[in-house]
Structures are given as structure tokens and as C-alpha cells.
Amino acid sequence: MLYKQDFYTWAYEQSNLLRQGKFNELDLPHLIEELEDLGNRHYDQLESRLTQLVAHLLKWQVQHWKRTNSWRATIRVQRTSIDKLLRRNPGLKSRLDEAMTETWSEARDLAIAETDLPDEQFPEKCPYTLEQIMNAEFWPEQY
């Protein structure tokens, strides 16, 4: 089957069939799967960016003596990228709370690994609200 052997050609053929209105010739099961996957990729990108952002906010707060311009830049870039992603995909806004819940432990683990500080130095629950996380003026104070 072309879908498994040559995805590029399959996708190109499917788009041509759509343009030509030949809906009965479409590979609907795989087309549906790919559309769902495309949506999931945007959600995965949101989670990834939130993980990086929250991990750097934690590092900023917990390891304040090592604050760098690189950390500041990462925080700013991730906030901007998340804003852009949400503007381009407004449906993701309804999943922000879910994404925060799913990324918290990963963000915490990342901050722990990158700082080499004991786990106990990091809160068990996210200390920031979503509004704080996305606020360009928010910079956590040291613990």
C-alpha cells in the first residue's frame, strides 16, 4: 500500500484527489489518522514549550545565584512561541490546563536534572498560575 511505502507520494495524491473532488477515491482511514496526528503534533508542541518554560522558571527561582541571560532568553522565547502557537491554533487554549497538568512533573524533573540540586528543593506542585507563567513581567523570586 502506497501509504506505508511512500508517504510523500500518498499525501500528494490525497491532496490532488481532494482538489479534484474525487472524494470516493480518498484513503479515508489513513487520511483521518493523519489529520488527527497533525492536531496532536500541535498539542505536543504546546506541551514541549510549556515544559521548557516552567523548567526555566523553576531554575530561575531555585538557583537564583546562577541566573543567566540564556535562561532569560529561553523564558522569553518560550512565552512568545506559546503565544504564537495559541494565536495560530486557538482551539489549543481549551487544553492549556490539561497541558500544564501533564507537563508539570516533566518540567520539575528537567529543572532538577539541569541544576543538580536535591529533589526536595523543588515544590511538589506547580507554584505558578498559568497567568503568571505566560506573563512577560513575571519573574519568580528566590525561595
Coordinates of N, CA and C in Angstrom, one line a residue:
M1 N 0.8 -1.2 0.0 CA 0.0 0.0 0.0 C 0.9 1.2 0.0
L2 N 0.5 2.2 -0.8 CA 1.3 3.4 -1.0 C 1.5 4.2 0.3
Y3 N 0.5 4.2 1.2 CA 0.6 4.9 2.4 C 1.8 4.5 3.2
K4 N 2.1 3.2 3.3 CA 3.2 2.7 4.1 C 4.5 2.7 3.3
Q5 N 4.5 2.6 2.0 CA 5.7 2.6 1.2 C 6.3 3.9 0.9
D6 N 5.4 4.9 0.6 CA 5.9 6.2 0.2 C 4.9 7.3 0.6
F7 N 5.1 7.7 1.9 CA 4.1 8.6 2.5 C 4.0 9.9 1.7
Y8 N 5.1 10.4 1.2 CA 5.1 11.7 0.5 C 4.2 11.6 -0.7
T9 N 4.4 10.6 -1.5 CA 3.6 10.4 -2.7 C 2.1 10.2 -2.4
W10 N 1.9 9.4 -1.3 CA 0.5 9.2 -0.9 C -0.2 10.5 -0.5
A11 N 0.5 11.4 0.3 CA 0.0 12.6 0.7 C -0.3 13.5 -0.5
Y12 N 0.6 13.6 -1.4 CA 0.5 14.4 -2.6 C -0.8 13.9 -3.4
E13 N -0.9 12.6 -3.6 CA -2.1 12.0 -4.3 C -3.4 12.4 -3.6
Q14 N -3.4 12.3 -2.3 CA -4.6 12.6 -1.5 C -5.0 14.0 -1.7
S15 N -4.0 14.9 -1.7 CA -4.3 16.4 -1.8 C -4.9 16.6 -3.3
N16 N -4.3 15.9 -4.3 CA -4.8 16.1 -5.6 C -6.3 15.6 -5.8
L17 N -6.6 14.4 -5.1 CA -7.9 13.9 -5.1 C -8.9 14.8 -4.5
L18 N -8.5 15.5 -3.4 CA -9.3 16.4 -2.7 C -9.6 17.6 -3.6
R19 N -8.6 18.2 -4.3 CA -8.7 19.3 -5.2 C -9.7 19.0 -6.3
Q20 N -9.6 17.8 -6.8 CA -10.4 17.3 -8.0 C -11.8 16.9 -7.5
G21 N -12.1 16.9 -6.2 CA -13.4 16.5 -5.8 C -13.7 15.0 -5.9
K22 N -12.6 14.2 -6.0 CA -12.8 12.8 -6.1 C -12.8 12.1 -4.7
F23 N -13.8 12.4 -4.0 CA -13.8 12.0 -2.6 C -14.0 10.5 -2.4
N24 N -14.6 9.9 -3.3 CA -14.8 8.4 -3.2 C -13.5 7.6 -3.4
E25 N -12.4 8.3 -4.0 CA -11.2 7.7 -4.2 C -10.2 7.9 -3.0
L26 N -10.6 8.7 -2.1 CA -9.7 9.0 -1.0 C -9.4 7.8 -0.1
D27 N -8.2 7.8 0.5 CA -7.9 6.7 1.5 C -8.3 7.3 2.9
L28 N -9.6 7.3 3.1 CA -10.2 7.9 4.3 C -9.6 7.5 5.6
P29 N -9.5 6.2 5.9 CA -9.0 5.8 7.2 C -7.6 6.4 7.5
H30 N -6.7 6.4 6.5 CA -5.4 6.9 6.8 C -5.4 8.5 6.8
L31 N -6.2 9.0 6.0 CA -6.4 10.5 5.9 C -6.9 11.0 7.3
I32 N -7.9 10.4 7.8 CA -8.4 10.7 9.2 C -7.3 10.6 10.2
E33 N -6.5 9.5 10.1 CA -5.4 9.2 11.1 C -4.4 10.3 11.0
E34 N -4.1 10.7 9.8 CA -3.0 11.8 9.6 C -3.5 13.1 10.1
L35 N -4.8 13.5 9.9 CA -5.3 14.7 10.3 C -5.3 14.8 11.9
E36 N -5.7 13.7 12.5 CA -5.7 13.6 14.0 C -4.3 13.8 14.5
D37 N -3.3 13.1 13.8 CA -1.9 13.2 14.2 C -1.4 14.6 14.0
L38 N -1.8 15.3 13.0 CA -1.4 16.7 12.8 C -1.9 17.6 14.0
G39 N -3.1 17.4 14.4 CA -3.6 18.1 15.5 C -2.8 17.8 16.8
N40 N -2.5 16.5 17.0 CA -1.8 16.1 18.2 C -0.4 16.7 18.2
R41 N 0.2 16.9 17.0 CA 1.6 17.5 17.0 C 1.6 18.9 17.5
H42 N 0.5 19.6 17.2 CA 0.4 21.0 17.8 C 0.3 21.0 19.3
Y43 N -0.5 20.0 19.8 CA -0.6 19.9 21.3 C 0.7 19.4 21.9
D44 N 1.4 18.5 21.2 CA 2.7 18.1 21.7 C 3.7 19.3 21.7
Q45 N 3.6 20.1 20.8 CA 4.5 21.3 20.7 C 4.2 22.2 21.9
L46 N 2.9 22.4 22.2 CA 2.5 23.2 23.3 C 3.0 22.6 24.6
E47 N 2.9 21.3 24.8 CA 3.5 20.7 26.0 C 5.0 20.8 26.1
S48 N 5.7 20.6 25.0 CA 7.1 20.8 25.0 C 7.6 22.2 25.4
R49 N 6.9 23.2 24.8 CA 7.3 24.6 25.1 C 6.9 24.9 26.6
L50 N 5.8 24.4 27.1 CA 5.5 24.7 28.5 C 6.5 24.0 29.4
T51 N 6.9 22.8 29.0 CA 7.9 22.1 29.9 C 9.2 22.9 30.0
Q52 N 9.7 23.4 28.8 CA 10.9 24.2 28.8 C 10.7 25.5 29.6
L53 N 9.6 26.1 29.4 CA 9.3 27.4 30.1 C 9.2 27.2 31.6
V54 N 8.4 26.3 32.1 CA 8.3 26.0 33.5 C 9.6 25.6 34.1
A55 N 10.3 24.7 33.5 CA 11.6 24.3 34.0 C 12.6 25.5 34.2
H56 N 12.6 26.4 33.2 CA 13.5 27.5 33.4 C 13.0 28.5 34.4
L57 N 11.7 28.6 34.6 CA 11.2 29.5 35.7 C 11.6 28.9 37.0
L58 N 11.5 27.6 37.1 CA 11.9 26.9 38.4 C 13.4 27.1 38.6
K59 N 14.2 26.9 37.6 CA 15.7 27.2 37.7 C 15.9 28.6 38.1
W60 N 15.2 29.5 37.5 CA 15.4 31.0 37.8 C 15.1 31.2 39.3
Q61 N 14.1 30.5 39.8 CA 13.7 30.7 41.2 C 14.6 30.0 42.2
V62 N 14.9 28.7 41.9 CA 15.6 27.9 42.9 C 17.1 28.1 42.8
Q63 N 17.6 28.3 41.7 CA 19.1 28.5 41.6 C 19.4 29.9 41.1
H64 N 18.9 30.9 41.9 CA 19.0 32.3 41.6 C 20.4 32.8 41.4
W65 N 21.4 32.2 42.1 CA 22.7 32.7 42.0 C 23.4 32.3 40.7
K66 N 22.7 31.5 39.9 CA 23.3 31.1 38.6 C 22.4 31.7 37.4
R67 N 21.6 32.7 37.7 CA 20.7 33.2 36.6 C 21.6 33.7 35.5
T68 N 21.2 33.4 34.3 CA 22.0 33.8 33.1 C 21.1 34.5 32.1
N69 N 21.7 35.2 31.2 CA 20.9 35.7 30.1 C 20.3 34.6 29.2
S70 N 21.0 33.5 29.1 CA 20.5 32.4 28.4 C 19.1 31.9 29.0
W71 N 19.0 31.8 30.3 CA 17.8 31.4 30.9 C 16.7 32.4 30.6
R72 N 17.1 33.7 30.8 CA 16.1 34.8 30.5 C 15.6 34.7 29.0
A73 N 16.5 34.5 28.1 CA 16.2 34.4 26.7 C 15.2 33.2 26.5
T74 N 15.5 32.0 27.1 CA 14.7 30.9 26.9 C 13.3 31.1 27.4
I75 N 13.2 31.8 28.6 CA 11.9 32.1 29.1 C 11.1 33.0 28.2
R76 N 11.8 34.0 27.7 CA 11.1 34.9 26.8 C 10.7 34.3 25.5
V77 N 11.6 33.5 24.9 CA 11.3 32.9 23.6 C 10.2 31.9 23.8
Q78 N 10.2 31.1 24.9 CA 9.1 30.1 25.0 C 7.7 30.8 25.2
R79 N 7.7 31.9 26.0 CA 6.5 32.6 26.1 C 6.0 33.1 24.8
T80 N 6.8 33.7 24.0 CA 6.5 34.2 22.7 C 6.0 33.1 21.8
S81 N 6.7 32.0 21.8 CA 6.4 30.9 20.9 C 5.0 30.3 21.3
I82 N 4.7 30.2 22.6 CA 3.5 29.7 23.1 C 2.3 30.6 22.6
D83 N 2.6 31.9 22.8 CA 1.6 32.9 22.4 C 1.3 32.7 20.9
K84 N 2.3 32.6 20.1 CA 2.1 32.5 18.7 C 1.4 31.2 18.3
L85 N 1.8 30.1 19.0 CA 1.1 28.8 18.7 C -0.4 28.9 19.1
L86 N -0.7 29.6 20.2 CA -2.1 29.7 20.5 C -2.9 30.6 19.6
R87 N -2.2 31.7 19.1 CA -2.9 32.6 18.1 C -3.2 31.8 16.8
R88 N -2.2 31.0 16.4 CA -2.4 30.2 15.2 C -3.4 29.0 15.3
N89 N -3.5 28.6 16.6 CA -4.3 27.4 16.9 C -5.2 27.7 18.1
P90 N -6.1 28.6 18.0 CA -6.9 29.0 19.2 C -7.6 27.8 19.9
G91 N -7.9 26.7 19.2 CA -8.5 25.6 19.8 C -7.7 25.0 20.9
L92 N -6.4 25.2 20.9 CA -5.5 24.7 21.9 C -5.7 25.4 23.3
K93 N -6.2 26.6 23.3 CA -6.4 27.3 24.5 C -7.3 26.5 25.5
S94 N -8.2 25.8 25.0 CA -9.1 25.0 25.8 C -8.4 23.8 26.5
R95 N -7.2 23.6 26.0 CA -6.4 22.4 26.6 C -5.2 22.9 27.4
L96 N -5.1 24.2 27.7 CA -3.9 24.7 28.4 C -3.8 24.1 29.8
D97 N -4.9 24.1 30.5 CA -4.9 23.5 31.9 C -4.4 22.0 31.8
E98 N -5.0 21.3 30.9 CA -4.6 19.9 30.7 C -3.1 19.8 30.4
A99 N -2.6 20.6 29.5 CA -1.2 20.6 29.2 C -0.3 20.9 30.4
M100 N -0.7 21.9 31.2 CA 0.0 22.3 32.4 C 0.1 21.1 33.3
T101 N -1.0 20.4 33.5 CA -1.1 19.3 34.4 C -0.1 18.2 33.9
E102 N -0.2 17.9 32.6 CA 0.6 16.8 32.1 C 2.1 17.2 32.0
T103 N 2.5 18.4 32.0 CA 3.9 18.8 31.8 C 4.6 19.1 33.1
W104 N 3.9 19.3 34.2 CA 4.5 19.7 35.5 C 5.6 18.8 35.9
S105 N 5.3 17.5 36.0 CA 6.4 16.6 36.6 C 7.6 16.6 35.7
E106 N 7.3 16.6 34.4 CA 8.5 16.6 33.4 C 9.3 17.9 33.6
A107 N 8.6 19.0 33.7 CA 9.3 20.3 33.9 C 10.1 20.3 35.2
R108 N 9.5 19.8 36.2 CA 10.2 19.7 37.5 C 11.5 18.8 37.4
D109 N 11.3 17.6 36.8 CA 12.4 16.7 36.6 C 13.5 17.3 35.8
L110 N 13.2 18.0 34.7 CA 14.1 18.7 33.9 C 14.9 19.7 34.7
A111 N 14.2 20.5 35.5 CA 14.9 21.5 36.3 C 15.8 20.8 37.3
I112 N 15.4 19.8 37.9 CA 16.2 19.0 38.9 C 17.5 18.5 38.2
A113 N 17.3 17.9 37.1 CA 18.5 17.3 36.3 C 19.4 18.4 35.9
E114 N 18.9 19.6 35.5 CA 19.8 20.6 35.0 C 20.5 21.4 36.1
T115 N 19.9 21.4 37.2 CA 20.5 22.2 38.3 C 21.4 21.3 39.2
D116 N 21.1 20.0 39.2 CA 21.8 19.0 40.1 C 21.6 19.3 41.5
L117 N 20.4 19.9 41.8 CA 20.0 20.2 43.2 C 19.1 19.0 43.7
P118 N 19.0 18.8 45.0 CA 18.1 17.7 45.5 C 16.7 18.0 45.2
D119 N 16.0 16.9 45.0 CA 14.5 17.0 44.6 C 13.8 17.8 45.6
E120 N 14.1 17.8 46.9 CA 13.4 18.5 48.0 C 13.4 20.0 47.8
Q121 N 14.4 20.5 47.0 CA 14.4 21.9 46.8 C 13.4 22.4 45.8
F122 N 12.6 21.5 45.2 CA 11.6 21.9 44.2 C 10.2 21.5 44.7
P123 N 9.3 22.4 44.5 CA 7.9 22.1 45.0 C 7.3 20.9 44.3
E124 N 6.4 20.2 45.1 CA 5.8 19.0 44.6 C 4.7 19.4 43.6
K125 N 4.1 20.6 43.8 CA 3.0 21.1 42.9 C 3.5 22.4 42.3
C126 N 3.0 22.7 41.1 CA 3.5 23.9 40.4 C 3.1 25.1 41.2
P127 N 4.1 26.0 41.5 CA 3.8 27.1 42.4 C 3.3 28.3 41.6
Y128 N 3.2 28.2 40.3 CA 2.8 29.3 39.4 C 1.4 29.1 38.8
T129 N 0.7 30.1 38.6 CA -0.5 30.0 37.9 C -0.2 30.1 36.4
L130 N -1.1 29.7 35.6 CA -0.9 29.8 34.1 C -0.8 31.3 33.7
E131 N -1.5 32.2 34.4 CA -1.4 33.6 34.1 C 0.0 34.1 34.4
Q132 N 0.6 33.7 35.5 CA 2.0 34.0 35.8 C 3.0 33.5 34.8
I133 N 2.8 32.2 34.5 CA 3.7 31.6 33.5 C 3.8 32.3 32.2
M134 N 2.6 32.8 31.8 CA 2.6 33.4 30.5 C 2.8 35.0 30.5
N135 N 2.9 35.5 31.7 CA 3.1 37.0 31.9 C 4.5 37.4 31.7
A136 N 4.8 38.2 30.7 CA 6.1 38.6 30.4 C 6.8 39.4 31.5
E137 N 6.0 39.9 32.4 CA 6.5 40.7 33.6 C 6.8 39.8 34.8
F138 N 6.4 38.5 34.7 CA 6.5 37.6 35.9 C 7.9 37.0 35.8
W139 N 8.7 37.2 36.9 CA 10.0 36.6 37.1 C 10.0 36.1 38.6
P140 N 9.9 34.8 38.9 CA 9.8 34.3 40.2 C 10.9 34.8 41.1
E141 N 10.6 35.1 42.3 CA 11.6 35.4 43.4 C 12.2 34.1 43.9
Q142 N 13.4 34.3 44.5 CA 14.0 33.1 45.0 C 13.2 32.6 46.2
Y143 N 13.4 31.2 46.5 CA 12.7 30.6 47.6 C 13.4 31.1 48.9

